[in-house]
XYZ file of C-alpha atoms in Angstrom:
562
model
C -23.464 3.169 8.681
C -20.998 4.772 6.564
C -17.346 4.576 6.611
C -14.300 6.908 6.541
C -11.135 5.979 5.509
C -7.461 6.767 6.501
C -4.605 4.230 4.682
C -1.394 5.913 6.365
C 1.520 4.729 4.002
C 3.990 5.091 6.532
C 8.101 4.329 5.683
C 7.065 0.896 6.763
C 3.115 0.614 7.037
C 1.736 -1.933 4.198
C 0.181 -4.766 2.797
C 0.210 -8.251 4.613
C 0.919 -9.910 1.501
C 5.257 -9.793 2.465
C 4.377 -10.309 5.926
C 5.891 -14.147 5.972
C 7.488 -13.931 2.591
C 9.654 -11.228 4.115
C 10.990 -13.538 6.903
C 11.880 -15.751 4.122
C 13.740 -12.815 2.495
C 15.128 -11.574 5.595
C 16.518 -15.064 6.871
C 18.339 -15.850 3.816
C 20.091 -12.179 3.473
C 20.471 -12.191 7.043
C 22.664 -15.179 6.308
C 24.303 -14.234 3.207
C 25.248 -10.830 4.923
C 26.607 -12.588 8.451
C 26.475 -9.583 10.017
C 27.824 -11.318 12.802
C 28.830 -14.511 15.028
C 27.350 -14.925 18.245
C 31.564 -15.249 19.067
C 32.106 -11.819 17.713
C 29.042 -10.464 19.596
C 29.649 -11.597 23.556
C 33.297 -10.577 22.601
C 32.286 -6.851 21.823
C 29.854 -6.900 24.856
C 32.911 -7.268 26.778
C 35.198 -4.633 24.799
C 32.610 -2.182 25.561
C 32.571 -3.048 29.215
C 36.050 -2.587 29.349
C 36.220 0.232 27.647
C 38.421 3.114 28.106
C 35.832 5.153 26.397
C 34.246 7.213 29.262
C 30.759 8.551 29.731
C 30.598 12.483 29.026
C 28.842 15.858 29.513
C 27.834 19.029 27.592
C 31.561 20.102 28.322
C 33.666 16.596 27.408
C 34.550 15.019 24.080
C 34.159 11.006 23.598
C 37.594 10.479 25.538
C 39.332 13.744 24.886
C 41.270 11.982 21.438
C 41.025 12.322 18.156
C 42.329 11.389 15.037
C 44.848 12.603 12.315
C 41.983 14.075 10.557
C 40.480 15.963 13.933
C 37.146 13.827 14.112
C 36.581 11.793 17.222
C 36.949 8.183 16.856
C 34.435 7.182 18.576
C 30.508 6.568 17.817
C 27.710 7.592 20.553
C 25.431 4.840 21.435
C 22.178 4.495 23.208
C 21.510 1.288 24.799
C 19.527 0.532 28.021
C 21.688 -2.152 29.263
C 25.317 0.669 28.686
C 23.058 3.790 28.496
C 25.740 5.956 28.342
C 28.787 4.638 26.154
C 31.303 5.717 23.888
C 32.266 2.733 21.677
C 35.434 2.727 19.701
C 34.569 2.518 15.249
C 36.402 -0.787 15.706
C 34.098 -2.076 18.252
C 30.590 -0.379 16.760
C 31.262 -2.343 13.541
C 31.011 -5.485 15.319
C 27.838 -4.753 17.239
C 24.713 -6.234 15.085
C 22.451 -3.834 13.247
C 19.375 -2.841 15.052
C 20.825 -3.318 18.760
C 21.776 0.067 19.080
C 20.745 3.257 17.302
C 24.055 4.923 16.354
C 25.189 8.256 15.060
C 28.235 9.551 14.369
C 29.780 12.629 15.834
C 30.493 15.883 13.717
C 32.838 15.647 10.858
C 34.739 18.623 11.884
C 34.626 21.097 15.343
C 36.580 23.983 16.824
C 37.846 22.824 19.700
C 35.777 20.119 21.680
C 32.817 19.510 19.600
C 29.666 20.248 22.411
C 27.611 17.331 21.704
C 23.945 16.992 23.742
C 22.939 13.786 24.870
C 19.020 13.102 26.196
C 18.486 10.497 28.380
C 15.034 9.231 25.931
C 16.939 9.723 23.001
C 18.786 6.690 20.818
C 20.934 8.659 18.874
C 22.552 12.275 19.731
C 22.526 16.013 17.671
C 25.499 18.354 17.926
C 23.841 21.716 17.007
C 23.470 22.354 20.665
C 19.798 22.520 20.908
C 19.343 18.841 22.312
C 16.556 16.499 21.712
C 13.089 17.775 21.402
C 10.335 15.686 22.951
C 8.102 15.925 20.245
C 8.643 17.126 16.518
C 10.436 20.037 15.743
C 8.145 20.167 12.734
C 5.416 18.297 11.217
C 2.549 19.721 8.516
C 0.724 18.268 6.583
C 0.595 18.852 2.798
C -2.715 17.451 0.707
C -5.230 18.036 -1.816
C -8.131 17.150 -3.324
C -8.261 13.882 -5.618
C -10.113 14.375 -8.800
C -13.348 12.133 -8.800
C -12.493 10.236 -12.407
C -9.269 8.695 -11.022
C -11.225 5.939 -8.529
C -14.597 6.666 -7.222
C -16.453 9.673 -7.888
C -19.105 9.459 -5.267
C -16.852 9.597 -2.207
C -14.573 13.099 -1.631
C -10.549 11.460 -1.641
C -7.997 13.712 -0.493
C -3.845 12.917 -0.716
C -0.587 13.577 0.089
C 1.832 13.830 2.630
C 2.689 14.463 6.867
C 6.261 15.991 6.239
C 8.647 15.054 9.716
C 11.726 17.308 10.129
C 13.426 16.702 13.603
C 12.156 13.656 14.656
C 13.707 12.758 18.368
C 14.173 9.343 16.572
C 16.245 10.430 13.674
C 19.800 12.198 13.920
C 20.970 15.177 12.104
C 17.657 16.205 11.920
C 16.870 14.230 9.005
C 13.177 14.624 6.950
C 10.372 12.537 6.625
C 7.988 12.235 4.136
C 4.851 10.004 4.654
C 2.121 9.225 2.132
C -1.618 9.050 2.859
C -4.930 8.640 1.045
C -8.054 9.632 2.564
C -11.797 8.405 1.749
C -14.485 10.382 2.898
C -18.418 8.165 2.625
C -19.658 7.741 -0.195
C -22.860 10.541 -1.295
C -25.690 7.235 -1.675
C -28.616 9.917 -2.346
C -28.636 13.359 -3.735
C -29.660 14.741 -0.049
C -25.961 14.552 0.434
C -23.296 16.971 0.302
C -21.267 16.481 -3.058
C -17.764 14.807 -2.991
C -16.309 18.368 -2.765
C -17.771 19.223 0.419
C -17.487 18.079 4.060
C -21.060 15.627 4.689
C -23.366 17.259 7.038
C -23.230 14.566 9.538
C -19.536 14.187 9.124
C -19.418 14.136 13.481
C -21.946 10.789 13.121
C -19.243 8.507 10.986
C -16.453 6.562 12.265
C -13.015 6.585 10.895
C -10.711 3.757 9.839
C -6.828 4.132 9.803
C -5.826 1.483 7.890
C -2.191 -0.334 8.737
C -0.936 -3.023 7.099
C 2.227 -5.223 7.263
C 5.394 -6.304 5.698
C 6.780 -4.902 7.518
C 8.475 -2.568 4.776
C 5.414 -3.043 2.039
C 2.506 0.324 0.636
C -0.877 0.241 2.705
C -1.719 1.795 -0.589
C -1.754 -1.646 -1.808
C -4.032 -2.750 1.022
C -6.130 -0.234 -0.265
C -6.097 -1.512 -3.966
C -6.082 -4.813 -3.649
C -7.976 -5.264 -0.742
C -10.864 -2.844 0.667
C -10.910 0.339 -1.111
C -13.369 2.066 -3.492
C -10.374 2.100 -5.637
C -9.840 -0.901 -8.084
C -7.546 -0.302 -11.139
C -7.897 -3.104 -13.540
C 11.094 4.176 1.041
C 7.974 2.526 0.923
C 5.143 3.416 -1.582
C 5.339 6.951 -2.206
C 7.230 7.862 1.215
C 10.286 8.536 1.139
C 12.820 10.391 3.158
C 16.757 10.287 4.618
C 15.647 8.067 7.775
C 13.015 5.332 8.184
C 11.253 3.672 10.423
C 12.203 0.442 11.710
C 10.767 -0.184 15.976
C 6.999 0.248 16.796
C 7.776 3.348 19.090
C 8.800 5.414 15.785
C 6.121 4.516 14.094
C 3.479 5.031 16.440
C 4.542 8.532 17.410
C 4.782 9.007 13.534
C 1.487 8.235 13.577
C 0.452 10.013 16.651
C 1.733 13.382 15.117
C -0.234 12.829 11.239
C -3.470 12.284 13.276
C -2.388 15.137 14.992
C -1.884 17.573 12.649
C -4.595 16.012 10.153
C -7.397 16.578 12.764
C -5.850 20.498 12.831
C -5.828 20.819 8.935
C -9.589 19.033 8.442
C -11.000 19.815 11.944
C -14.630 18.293 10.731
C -13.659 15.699 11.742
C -12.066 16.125 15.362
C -15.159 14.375 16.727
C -15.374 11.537 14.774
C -14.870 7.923 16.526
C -11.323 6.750 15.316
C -10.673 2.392 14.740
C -7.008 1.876 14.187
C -7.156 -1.553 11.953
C -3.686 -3.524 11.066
C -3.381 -6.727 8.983
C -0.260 -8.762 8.855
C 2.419 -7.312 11.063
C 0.043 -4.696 11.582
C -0.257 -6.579 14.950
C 2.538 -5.113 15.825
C 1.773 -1.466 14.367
C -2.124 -0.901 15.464
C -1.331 -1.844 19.109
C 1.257 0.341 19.143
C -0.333 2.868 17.895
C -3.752 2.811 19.495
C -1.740 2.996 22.427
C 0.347 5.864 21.593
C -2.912 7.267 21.009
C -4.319 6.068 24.684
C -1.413 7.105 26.431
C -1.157 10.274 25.006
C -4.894 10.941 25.411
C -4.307 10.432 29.125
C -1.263 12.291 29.740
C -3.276 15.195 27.876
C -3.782 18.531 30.069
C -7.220 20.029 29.069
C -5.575 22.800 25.985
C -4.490 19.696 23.932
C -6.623 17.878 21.695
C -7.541 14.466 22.675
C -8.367 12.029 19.817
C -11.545 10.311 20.012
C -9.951 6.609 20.031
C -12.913 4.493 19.637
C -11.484 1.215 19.095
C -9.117 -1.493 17.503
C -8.863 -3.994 15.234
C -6.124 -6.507 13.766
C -6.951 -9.577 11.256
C -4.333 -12.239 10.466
C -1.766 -10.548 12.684
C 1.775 -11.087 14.229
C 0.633 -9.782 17.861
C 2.326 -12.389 20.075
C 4.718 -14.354 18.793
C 5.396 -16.703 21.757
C 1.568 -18.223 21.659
C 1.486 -17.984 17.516
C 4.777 -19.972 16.596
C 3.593 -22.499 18.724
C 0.649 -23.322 16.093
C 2.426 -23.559 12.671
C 2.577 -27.495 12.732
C -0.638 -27.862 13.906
C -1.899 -25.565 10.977
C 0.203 -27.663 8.819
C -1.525 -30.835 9.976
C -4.777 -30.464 12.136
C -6.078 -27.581 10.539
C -10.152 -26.706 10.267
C -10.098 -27.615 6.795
C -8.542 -31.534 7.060
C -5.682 -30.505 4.875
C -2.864 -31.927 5.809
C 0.144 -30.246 4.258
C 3.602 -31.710 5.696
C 4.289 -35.116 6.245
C 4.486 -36.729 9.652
C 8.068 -36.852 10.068
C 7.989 -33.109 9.088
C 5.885 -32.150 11.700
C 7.060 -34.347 14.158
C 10.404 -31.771 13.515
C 8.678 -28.448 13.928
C 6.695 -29.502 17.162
C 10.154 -30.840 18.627
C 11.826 -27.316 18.066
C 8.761 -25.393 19.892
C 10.452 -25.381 22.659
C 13.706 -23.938 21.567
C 11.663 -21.172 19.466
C 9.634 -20.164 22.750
C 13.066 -20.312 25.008
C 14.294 -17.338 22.743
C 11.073 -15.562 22.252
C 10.984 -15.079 26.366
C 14.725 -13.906 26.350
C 13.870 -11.277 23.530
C 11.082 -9.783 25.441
C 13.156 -10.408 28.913
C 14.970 -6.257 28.568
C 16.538 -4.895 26.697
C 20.156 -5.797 27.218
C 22.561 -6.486 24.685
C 21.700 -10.613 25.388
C 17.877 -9.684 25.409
C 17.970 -8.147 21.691
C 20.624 -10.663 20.407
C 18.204 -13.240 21.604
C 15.284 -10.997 19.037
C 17.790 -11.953 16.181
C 18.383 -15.225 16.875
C 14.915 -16.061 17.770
C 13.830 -14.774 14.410
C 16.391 -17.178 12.659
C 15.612 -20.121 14.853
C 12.036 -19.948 14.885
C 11.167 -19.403 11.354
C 13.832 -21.496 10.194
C 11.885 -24.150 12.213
C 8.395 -23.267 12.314
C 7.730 -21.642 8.614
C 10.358 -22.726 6.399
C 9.068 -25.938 6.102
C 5.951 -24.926 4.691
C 7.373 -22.574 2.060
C 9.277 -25.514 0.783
C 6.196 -27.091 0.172
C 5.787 -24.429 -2.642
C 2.312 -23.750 -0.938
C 0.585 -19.941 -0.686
C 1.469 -19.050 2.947
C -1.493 -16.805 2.872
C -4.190 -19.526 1.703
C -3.115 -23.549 2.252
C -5.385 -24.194 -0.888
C -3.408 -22.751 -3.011
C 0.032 -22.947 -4.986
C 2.652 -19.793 -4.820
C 1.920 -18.496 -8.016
C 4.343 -15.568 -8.303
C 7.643 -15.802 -5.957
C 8.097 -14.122 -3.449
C 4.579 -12.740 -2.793
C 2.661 -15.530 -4.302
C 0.482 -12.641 -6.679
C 0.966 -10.540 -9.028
C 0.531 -6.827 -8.233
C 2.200 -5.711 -11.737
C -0.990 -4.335 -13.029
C -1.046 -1.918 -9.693
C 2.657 -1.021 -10.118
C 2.168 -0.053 -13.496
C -0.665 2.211 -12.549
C 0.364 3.714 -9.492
C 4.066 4.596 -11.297
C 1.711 6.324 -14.378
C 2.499 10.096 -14.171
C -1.208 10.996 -14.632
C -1.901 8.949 -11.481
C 0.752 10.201 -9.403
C -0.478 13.834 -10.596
C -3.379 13.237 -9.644
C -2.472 11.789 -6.485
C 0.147 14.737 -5.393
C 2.485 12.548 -5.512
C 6.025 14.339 -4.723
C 8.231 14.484 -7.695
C 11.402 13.282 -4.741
C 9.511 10.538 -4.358
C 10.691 6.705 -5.394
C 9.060 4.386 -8.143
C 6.421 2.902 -6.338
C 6.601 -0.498 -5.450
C 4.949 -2.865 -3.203
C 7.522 -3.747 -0.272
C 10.820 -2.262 0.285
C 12.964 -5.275 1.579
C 15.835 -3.384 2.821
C 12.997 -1.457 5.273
C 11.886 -5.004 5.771
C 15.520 -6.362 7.253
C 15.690 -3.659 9.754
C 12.981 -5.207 11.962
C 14.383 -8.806 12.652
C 15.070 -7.212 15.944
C 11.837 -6.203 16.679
C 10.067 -9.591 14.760
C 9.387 -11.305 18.191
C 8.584 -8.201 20.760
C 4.547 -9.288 22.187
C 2.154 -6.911 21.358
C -0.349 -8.055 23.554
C 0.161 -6.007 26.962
C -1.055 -2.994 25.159
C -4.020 -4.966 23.797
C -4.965 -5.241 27.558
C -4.449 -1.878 28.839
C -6.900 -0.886 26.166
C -9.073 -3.078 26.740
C -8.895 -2.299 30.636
C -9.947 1.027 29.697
C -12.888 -0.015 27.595
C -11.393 0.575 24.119
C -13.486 -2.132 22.366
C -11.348 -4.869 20.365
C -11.863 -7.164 17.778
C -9.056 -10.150 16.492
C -10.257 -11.643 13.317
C -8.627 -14.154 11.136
C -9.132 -16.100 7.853
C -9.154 -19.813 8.510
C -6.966 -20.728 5.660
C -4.418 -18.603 5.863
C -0.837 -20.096 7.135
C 1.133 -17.496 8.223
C -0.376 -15.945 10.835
C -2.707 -18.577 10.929
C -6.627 -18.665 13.322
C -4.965 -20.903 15.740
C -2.394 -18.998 17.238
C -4.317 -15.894 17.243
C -7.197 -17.621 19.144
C -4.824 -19.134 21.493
C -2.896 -15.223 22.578
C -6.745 -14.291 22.727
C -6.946 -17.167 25.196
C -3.814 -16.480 27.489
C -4.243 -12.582 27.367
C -4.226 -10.854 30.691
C -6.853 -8.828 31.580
C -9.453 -7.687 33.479
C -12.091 -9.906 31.849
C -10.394 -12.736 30.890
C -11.960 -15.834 32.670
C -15.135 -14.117 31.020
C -14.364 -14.071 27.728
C -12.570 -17.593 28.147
C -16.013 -18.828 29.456
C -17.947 -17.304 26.819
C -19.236 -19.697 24.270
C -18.113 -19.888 21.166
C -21.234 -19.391 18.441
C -21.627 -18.588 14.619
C -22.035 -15.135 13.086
C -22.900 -13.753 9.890
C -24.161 -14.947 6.615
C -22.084 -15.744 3.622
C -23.356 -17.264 0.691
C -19.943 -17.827 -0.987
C -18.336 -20.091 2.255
C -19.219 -23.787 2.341
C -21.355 -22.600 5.955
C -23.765 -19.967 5.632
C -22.058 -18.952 8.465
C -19.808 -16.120 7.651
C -17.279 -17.468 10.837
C -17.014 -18.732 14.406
C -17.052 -16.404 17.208
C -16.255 -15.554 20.947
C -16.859 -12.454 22.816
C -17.172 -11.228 26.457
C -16.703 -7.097 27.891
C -15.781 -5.701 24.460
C -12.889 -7.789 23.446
C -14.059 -10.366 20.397
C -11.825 -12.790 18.369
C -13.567 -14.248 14.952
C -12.370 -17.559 13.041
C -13.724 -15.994 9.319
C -14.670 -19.221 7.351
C -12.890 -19.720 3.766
C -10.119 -16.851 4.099
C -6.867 -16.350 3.790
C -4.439 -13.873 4.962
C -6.485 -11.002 3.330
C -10.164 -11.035 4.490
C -11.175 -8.476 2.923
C -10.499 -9.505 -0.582
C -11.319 -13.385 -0.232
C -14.681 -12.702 1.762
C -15.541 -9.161 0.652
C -19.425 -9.266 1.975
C -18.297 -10.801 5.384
C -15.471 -8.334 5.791
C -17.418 -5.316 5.612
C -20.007 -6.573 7.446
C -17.442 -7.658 10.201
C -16.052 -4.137 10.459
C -19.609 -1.977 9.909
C -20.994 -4.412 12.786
C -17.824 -4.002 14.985
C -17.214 0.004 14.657
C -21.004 0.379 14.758
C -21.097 -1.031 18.280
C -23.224 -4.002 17.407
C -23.226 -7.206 18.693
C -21.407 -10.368 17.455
């Protein structure tokens, strides 16, 4: 079974090594910024409820005033809870980033300025065209990549899905999103060459590969990682707006998979698995959804991509059930090392509670309390739950180690420094607007406190309701988004075959002559949903247990049994 390979570098798709060490980054900005007091916050709840600021039309300014200057002084606003509110400057400022989407009104107008306002849309546009529903222009923009740069036995192409008019992003700002494409590689000279489509191209699955951060290069994944490619914004996207909720970047992703099946239309009928690491268990359900939902909503002249399956390892997919294991990973884990003291522990189990309290308000709406409780959770619960393990100076990602190289515990220099050489962004297409490459993009990174503790899960179920086959792996040493909470969300998901798969047995799979078993990990499966415990891995499975990896994925995409 051969592979194809997709790593999207999205404005916030990357690598899972930031995933935790960003909500260590995030908290303490997040604190030195005080964006605000929960004091300030309730207080400009209530100034918008009482606000004079009235609701208007096609034909009616925000509340008929304006300045010295002739600009409105107010700010537009979408929010479910006040879904159609003028705030005054004074009162937006107070309002924490990320609750609303905000955009500002034109900086100059003839009389009224006519400003169109759609009911799905979070910001608004004043050229009088409205909101479109889907992109008012997306193409994609590639080449080949020349053999000698990384593998020369599998075809590579690069380059970039160029957004202009997202409904997401005001003013009809531009996009620019990165991607690097592996064809299989030619094993026998019966093959087509690497510059050539392979004849049974319809016969071989495809990967798109999402990983975390959030804010950090899937091109790293791809590096450091699983790729053929081993050199001894975000990456190379860049653009005026990013990403920074699931919804944008799922119909981001939607629209490249879109618009590469129309530009390389070999391979239309290929199966597609949508794989995320990290917080990529937040991205790939979203976006195998997307995918799902948009499939069925589909009339019969639009294209329908073959959505085969989905896969997540060492994810952030429910938060709730996951928090709820980091002191028992720092205690009682499967490899005896213990890793806080007892007192310490004894102080993260006692704040559970709290953590889970603001978890449910987060995902209660989406009211103005709902999302403040997303910010506060994020605070609260890491604060309590993984702080106390990063003090320990331990690698979040693998409990046997040290941190080596604060903040992401390894040293990705030597990647940098390639990646940022002109002959390999040359040779990569790389666009000369682009930014210096770098792994993670921290301000991308604080944008999503917000959207830290939303569950995942639901749309893991309505796949799996629909027979879109599902696999949850996870290294066993790996802290931060650690086996035990993921097998526990496996264990309270919803769906239509969960007493079975809660019944089935768990068993051993795999060989692996590196892991102290010569099991490769510990399984349980039931109707096409399977969750793996990998033996002697961290957060990245793929580069601590290479063999067992691919095998894992090649067994799971094939259709085989685990």
């Amino acid at each position: 079974m051969k592979i194809i390979s997709i790593a999207l570098s999205a404005l916030v798709a990357g690598v899972p090594v930031a995933a935790q060490q960003g909500v260590r980054g995030t908290t303490q900005l997040h604190k030195q910024e005080s964006l605000v007091s929960e004091h300030e916050f309730l207080a400009a709840v209530k100034g918008i409820e009482e606000s004079s600021c009235q609701q208007y039309d096609e034909e009616t300014d925000c509340n008929g005033s304006f300045d010295e200057d002739g600009v409105t002084p107010c700010v537009w606003c979408k929010c479910s809870a006040v879904p159609s509110r003028c705030l005054s400057l004074e009162q937006s400022k107070k309002v924490p980033a990320g609750v609303f989407d905000c955009a500002t009104p034109p900086d100059s107008h003839d009389s009224k300025p006519k400003l169109i306002h759609s009911i799905d849309a979070s910001s608004i546009t004043s050229d009088g065209s409205g909101y479109y529903p889907q992109f008012m222009n997306y193409s994609l923009r590639d080449g080949t990549v020349d053999g000698s740069l990384c593998d020369p036995n599998s075809k590579s192409l690069s380059g970039y899905m160029d957004i202009t008019g997202s409904k997401y992003d005001a003013n009809g700002e531009n996009k620019h999103l990165f991607y690097w494409f592996f064809e299989k590689r030619a094993t026998s000279l019966l093959e087509k060459t690497k510059d050539e489509p392979v004849q049974d191209a319809k016969d071989i699955p495809i990967i798109l590969w999402l990983t975390g951060g959030p804010g950090c290069s899937s091109t790293l994944a791809l590096l450091f990682e699983n790729g053929p490619c081993k050199p001894a914004g975000v990456g190379f996207s860049y653009g005026a707006e990013n990403d920074y909720n699931e919804e944008m970047i799922s119909e981001d992703a939607y629209y490249f998979l879109q618009e590469f099946y129309k530009e390389h239309p070999e391979y239309k009928e290929n199966p597609l698995t949508i794989v995320g690491e990290s917080y990529g268990g937040h991205y790939a359900p979203s976006v195998a959804h997307k995918v799902w939902s948009k499939n069925k909503a589909a009339g019969d002249d639009t294209f329908k991509i073959n959505l085969a399956g989905l896969a997540v390892g060492n994810g952030l997919t429910n938060p709730k059930e996951q928090y709820q294991w980091y002191a028992e990973m720092a205690k009682n884990n499967s490899h005896g090392i213990q890793v806080v003291s007892d007192d310490v522990y004894e102080g993260m189990t006692n704040e559970i509670s709290k953590c889970v309290s603001l978890i449910e308000e987060c995902n209660a709406g989406d009211s103005f309390i709902n999302k403040f409780a997303c910010q506060t959770a994020f605070i609260v619960c890491n604060t309590a739950e993984t702080t106390p393990y990063q003090m320990t100076g331990l690698n979040p990602y693998d409990i046997r180690k040290k941190c080596e190289k604060v903040p992401l515990c390894y040293d990705f220099s030597y990647i940098e420094k390639w990646l940022n050489l002109e002959s390999t962004k040359k040779a990569l297409h790389v666009s000369e607007e682009s930014n210096k490459w770098t792994s993670c993009n921290m301000g991308i990174n604080l944008k999503f406190h917000t959207d830290w503790m939303h569950d995942f899960s639901p749309y893991v179920a309505d796949l799996l309701n629909d027979g879109i086959h599902t696999l949850i792996y996870a290294g066993d040493v790996d802290f931060i988004c650690n086996y035990l909470g993921n097998k526990a969300w496996t264990l309270k998901l919803d769906w239509d075959h969960k007493d079975e798969f809660n019944a089935a047995e768990e068993h051993e799979w795999g060989e692996s002559d590196n892991a102290e078993s010569s099991a490769a990990g510990l399984v349980r499966t039931a109707n096409g949903f399977t969750f793996m415990q990998v033996y002697d891995a961290g957060h990245m499975v793929p580069t601590d247990q290479q063999e067992v990896a691919l095998a894992m994925i090649k067994n799971f995409i094939n259709g085989g049994e685990f």
